[in-house]
Every structure is written in structure tokens, then in C-alpha cells.
PDB file of C-alpha atoms in Angstrom:
ATOM      1  CA  MET A 720       0.000   0.000   0.000  1.00  0.00           C
ATOM      2  CA  ASN A 721       2.966   2.320  -0.548  1.00  0.00           C
ATOM      3  CA  GLU A 722       1.830   3.860  -3.817  1.00  0.00           C
ATOM      4  CA  SER A 723       1.632   7.599  -4.215  1.00  0.00           C
ATOM      5  CA  ILE A 724      -1.713   9.202  -3.394  1.00  0.00           C
ATOM      6  CA  LEU A 725      -1.289  11.842  -6.090  1.00  0.00           C
ATOM      7  CA  GLU A 726      -0.294   9.336  -8.777  1.00  0.00           C
ATOM      8  CA  THR A 727      -3.200   7.017  -7.906  1.00  0.00           C
ATOM      9  CA  VAL A 728      -5.723   9.849  -8.103  1.00  0.00           C
ATOM     10  CA  ALA A 729      -4.227  11.309 -11.282  1.00  0.00           C
ATOM     11  CA  LYS A 730      -4.477   7.912 -12.973  1.00  0.00           C
ATOM     12  CA  ALA A 731      -8.065   7.478 -11.753  1.00  0.00           C
ATOM     13  CA  VAL A 732      -9.141  10.803 -13.269  1.00  0.00           C
ATOM     14  CA  GLY A 733      -7.457   9.939 -16.571  1.00  0.00           C
ATOM     15  CA  ILE A 734      -4.192  11.854 -16.362  1.00  0.00           C
ATOM     16  CA  GLY A 735      -1.022  10.104 -17.502  1.00  0.00           C
ATOM     17  CA  GLU A 736       1.910   9.671 -15.130  1.00  0.00           C
ATOM     18  CA  SER A 737       4.237  12.001 -16.984  1.00  0.00           C
ATOM     19  CA  TYR A 738       1.696  14.844 -17.267  1.00  0.00           C
ATOM     20  CA  ASP A 739       1.926  16.978 -14.144  1.00  0.00           C
ATOM     21  CA  HIS A 740       0.220  20.175 -15.343  1.00  0.00           C
ATOM     22  CA  PHE A 741      -2.811  19.581 -13.095  1.00  0.00           C
ATOM     23  CA  ASN A 742      -0.916  18.446  -9.987  1.00  0.00           C
ATOM     24  CA  ASP A 743      -1.585  21.651  -8.018  1.00  0.00           C
ATOM     25  CA  GLU A 744      -5.321  21.414  -8.630  1.00  0.00           C
ATOM     26  CA  LEU A 745      -5.386  17.689  -7.849  1.00  0.00           C
ATOM     27  CA  ILE A 746      -3.402  18.245  -4.642  1.00  0.00           C
ATOM     28  CA  MET A 747      -5.859  20.918  -3.547  1.00  0.00           C
ATOM     29  CA  HIS A 748      -8.827  18.590  -4.114  1.00  0.00           C
ATOM     30  CA  ILE A 749      -7.090  15.601  -2.508  1.00  0.00           C
ATOM     31  CA  ASN A 750      -6.330  17.637   0.609  1.00  0.00           C
ATOM     32  CA  THR A 751      -9.964  18.735   0.783  1.00  0.00           C
ATOM     33  CA  VAL A 752     -11.147  15.124   0.633  1.00  0.00           C
ATOM     34  CA  LEU A 753      -8.556  13.973   3.189  1.00  0.00           C
ATOM     35  CA  MET A 754      -9.763  16.688   5.574  1.00  0.00           C
ATOM     36  CA  GLY A 755     -13.313  15.386   5.222  1.00  0.00           C
ATOM     37  CA  LEU A 756     -12.153  11.829   5.900  1.00  0.00           C
ATOM     38  CA  ARG A 757     -10.384  12.942   9.057  1.00  0.00           C
ATOM     39  CA  GLN A 758     -13.611  14.543  10.247  1.00  0.00           C
ATOM     40  CA  ILE A 759     -15.420  11.195  10.027  1.00  0.00           C
ATOM     41  CA  GLY A 760     -12.568   9.431  11.829  1.00  0.00           C
ATOM     42  CA  VAL A 761     -10.586   7.981   8.936  1.00  0.00           C
ATOM     43  CA  GLY A 762      -6.848   8.537   8.762  1.00  0.00           C
ATOM     44  CA  PRO A 763      -4.391  10.019  11.226  1.00  0.00           C
ATOM     45  CA  SER A 764      -5.641  12.056  14.164  1.00  0.00           C
ATOM     46  CA  GLU A 765      -3.488  15.014  13.094  1.00  0.00           C
ATOM     47  CA  PRO A 766      -4.263  16.916   9.880  1.00  0.00           C
ATOM     48  CA  PHE A 767      -2.666  15.243   6.862  1.00  0.00           C
ATOM     49  CA  LEU A 768      -1.751  17.138   3.707  1.00  0.00           C
ATOM     50  CA  ILE A 769       0.000  16.060   0.560  1.00  0.00           C
ATOM     51  CA  THR A 770       2.280  18.469  -1.277  1.00  0.00           C
ATOM     52  CA  ASP A 771       3.636  16.236  -4.037  1.00  0.00           C
ATOM     53  CA  SER A 772       3.774  12.650  -5.224  1.00  0.00           C
ATOM     54  CA  THR A 773       5.871  11.436  -2.280  1.00  0.00           C
ATOM     55  CA  ALA A 774       2.891  11.082   0.103  1.00  0.00           C
ATOM     56  CA  THR A 775       1.671   7.486   0.062  1.00  0.00           C
ATOM     57  CA  TRP A 776      -1.489   5.695   1.093  1.00  0.00           C
ATOM     58  CA  SER A 777       0.405   4.040   3.940  1.00  0.00           C
ATOM     59  CA  ASN A 778       1.448   7.495   5.196  1.00  0.00           C
ATOM     60  CA  PHE A 779      -2.251   8.318   5.473  1.00  0.00           C
ATOM     61  CA  LEU A 780      -3.671   4.948   6.533  1.00  0.00           C
ATOM     62  CA  GLY A 781      -0.757   3.229   8.225  1.00  0.00           C
ATOM     63  CA  ASP A 782      -0.920  -0.548   7.959  1.00  0.00           C
ATOM     64  CA  ASP A 783      -4.684  -0.783   8.483  1.00  0.00           C
ATOM     65  CA  LYS A 784      -6.085  -2.910   5.653  1.00  0.00           C
ATOM     66  CA  ASN A 785      -9.687  -2.190   6.729  1.00  0.00           C
ATOM     67  CA  TYR A 786      -9.618   1.134   4.921  1.00  0.00           C
ATOM     68  CA  GLU A 787      -8.682   0.106   1.372  1.00  0.00           C
ATOM     69  CA  ALA A 788     -11.962   1.681   0.220  1.00  0.00           C
ATOM     70  CA  VAL A 789     -10.437   5.064   1.034  1.00  0.00           C
ATOM     71  CA  LYS A 790      -8.653   4.911  -2.302  1.00  0.00           C
ATOM     72  CA  THR A 791     -11.913   4.494  -4.207  1.00  0.00           C
ATOM     73  CA  TYR A 792     -13.600   7.182  -2.136  1.00  0.00           C
ATOM     74  CA  VAL A 793     -10.807   9.736  -2.618  1.00  0.00           C
ATOM     75  CA  CYS A 794     -10.636   9.078  -6.359  1.00  0.00           C
ATOM     76  CA  LEU A 795     -14.409   9.444  -6.777  1.00  0.00           C
ATOM     77  CA  ARG A 796     -14.572  12.639  -4.708  1.00  0.00           C
ATOM     78  CA  VAL A 797     -11.633  14.206  -6.547  1.00  0.00           C
ATOM     79  CA  ARG A 798     -13.110  13.216  -9.900  1.00  0.00           C
ATOM     80  CA  ILE A 799     -16.388  14.986  -9.032  1.00  0.00           C
ATOM     81  CA  LEU A 800     -14.451  18.096  -7.976  1.00  0.00           C
ATOM     82  CA  PHE A 801     -11.846  18.057 -10.756  1.00  0.00           C
ATOM     83  CA  ASP A 802     -13.781  16.796 -13.761  1.00  0.00           C
ATOM     84  CA  PRO A 803     -17.497  16.443 -13.038  1.00  0.00           C
ATOM     85  CA  PRO A 804     -19.406  14.303 -15.534  1.00  0.00           C
ATOM     86  CA  THR A 805     -21.672  16.134 -17.951  1.00  0.00           C
ATOM     87  CA  SER A 806     -24.303  13.413 -17.717  1.00  0.00           C
ATOM     88  CA  SER A 807     -26.586  13.950 -14.735  1.00  0.00           C
ATOM     89  CA  THR A 808     -27.203  10.197 -14.602  1.00  0.00           C
ATOM     90  CA  LEU A 809     -23.489   9.483 -14.264  1.00  0.00           C
ATOM     91  CA  ALA A 810     -23.055  12.334 -11.770  1.00  0.00           C
ATOM     92  CA  ASP A 811     -25.898  10.952  -9.632  1.00  0.00           C
ATOM     93  CA  ALA A 812     -24.427   7.442  -9.778  1.00  0.00           C
ATOM     94  CA  MET A 813     -21.039   8.745  -8.678  1.00  0.00           C
ATOM     95  CA  LYS A 814     -22.592  10.786  -5.875  1.00  0.00           C
ATOM     96  CA  ASN A 815     -24.471   7.697  -4.689  1.00  0.00           C
ATOM     97  CA  GLN A 816     -21.244   5.698  -4.657  1.00  0.00           C
ATOM     98  CA  ILE A 817     -19.500   8.484  -2.744  1.00  0.00           C
ATOM     99  CA  ALA A 818     -22.275   8.588  -0.152  1.00  0.00           C
ATOM    100  CA  GLU A 819     -22.179   4.805   0.270  1.00  0.00           C
ATOM    101  CA  TRP A 820     -18.397   4.674   0.694  1.00  0.00           C
ATOM    102  CA  GLU A 821     -18.505   7.584   3.119  1.00  0.00           C
ATOM    103  CA  TRP A 822     -21.126   5.763   5.182  1.00  0.00           C
ATOM    104  CA  ARG A 823     -19.183   2.483   5.065  1.00  0.00           C
ATOM    105  CA  LEU A 824     -15.897   4.151   6.020  1.00  0.00           C
ATOM    106  CA  ASN A 825     -17.571   5.900   8.941  1.00  0.00           C
ATOM    107  CA  LEU A 826     -19.171   2.610   9.985  1.00  0.00           C
ATOM    108  CA  GLU A 827     -15.766   0.916   9.887  1.00  0.00           C
ATOM    109  CA  TYR A 828     -14.346   3.688  12.074  1.00  0.00           C
ATOM    110  CA  GLU A 829     -17.221   3.370  14.569  1.00  0.00           C
ATOM    111  CA  CYS A 830     -16.830  -0.430  14.712  1.00  0.00           C
ATOM    112  CA  ASN A 831     -13.074  -0.118  15.292  1.00  0.00           C
ATOM    113  CA  LYS A 832     -13.645   2.519  17.957  1.00  0.00           C
ATOM    114  CA  GLN A 833     -16.136   0.246  19.704  1.00  0.00           C
ATOM    115  CA  LYS A 834     -13.718  -2.722  19.565  1.00  0.00           C
ATOM    116  CA  GLU A 835     -10.938  -0.560  21.008  1.00  0.00           C
ATOM    117  CA  GLY A 836     -13.258   0.508  23.821  1.00  0.00           C
ATOM    118  CA  GLU A 837     -14.099  -3.123  24.584  1.00  0.00           C
ATOM    119  CA  THR A 838     -10.417  -4.065  24.581  1.00  0.00           C
ATOM    120  CA  ASN A 839      -9.448  -1.151  26.833  1.00  0.00           C
ATOM    121  CA  SER A 840     -12.275  -1.779  29.286  1.00  0.00           C
ATOM    122  CA  GLY A 841     -11.364  -5.476  29.536  1.00  0.00           C
ATOM    123  CA  GLU A 842      -7.796  -4.844  30.643  1.00  0.00           C
TER     124      GLU A 842
END
């Protein structure tokens, strides 16, 4: 899970690896999405920002494999911000996927928080 966040998102929105003209805009949108994830409990407790292609998914998520869906969620959210579809049907489908992944990621966080509470109270 050590791949670059920026490179993953750029590829997902259809930008080739060697084309970095949109990196500043993508970074801005990625950081916006990462802030939102932090607010629902996903990612590090301290604010996390990327500034270039060196930030990796493991920097953001650590070794927790329960949050692999974060990649899909971030790519979908950035795509809507960066290059929204012209078809309202496609836009609605993407928004529905975003809402589902956001709900599932928050649910995963709440379940993990509950398990941690049970473990800590049992010690």
C-alpha cells in the first residue's frame, strides 16, 4: 500500500503519469477530501496534507487494511471536484457511490472505535 496518493488519483481521473500540469489542482482537491475523511474518523488524528507525489497511502492509513476503500472514495470525490461528468445520470451514480463509501468508512471507524473501547475496558 505504498503507492503515491497523487499518482493514484491522477491515474483514476485519466491523467497520464508524466503529465503533471494539473498536480496543483489535484493536490488541492485531494487535501480537501482527506480533511473530510479525518472529520469522520478515517486517517491520522493530526491533519494530513500532501504536497507532491511522495505522500503514500500508507502514510495516510498506516498498515490498516480495513480502509482500502479510502482509495476508491478519494478518487471518486476528486473526480467529481476536478472533472465532473456532464451526464446527470453518471453524476448521480457517482454521488451515490460516494455517499455509500462515506457511510461504510464511517461505519468501519465506529466499529473499530467500539472494539478498542471493549479491549481497553477489559484490561
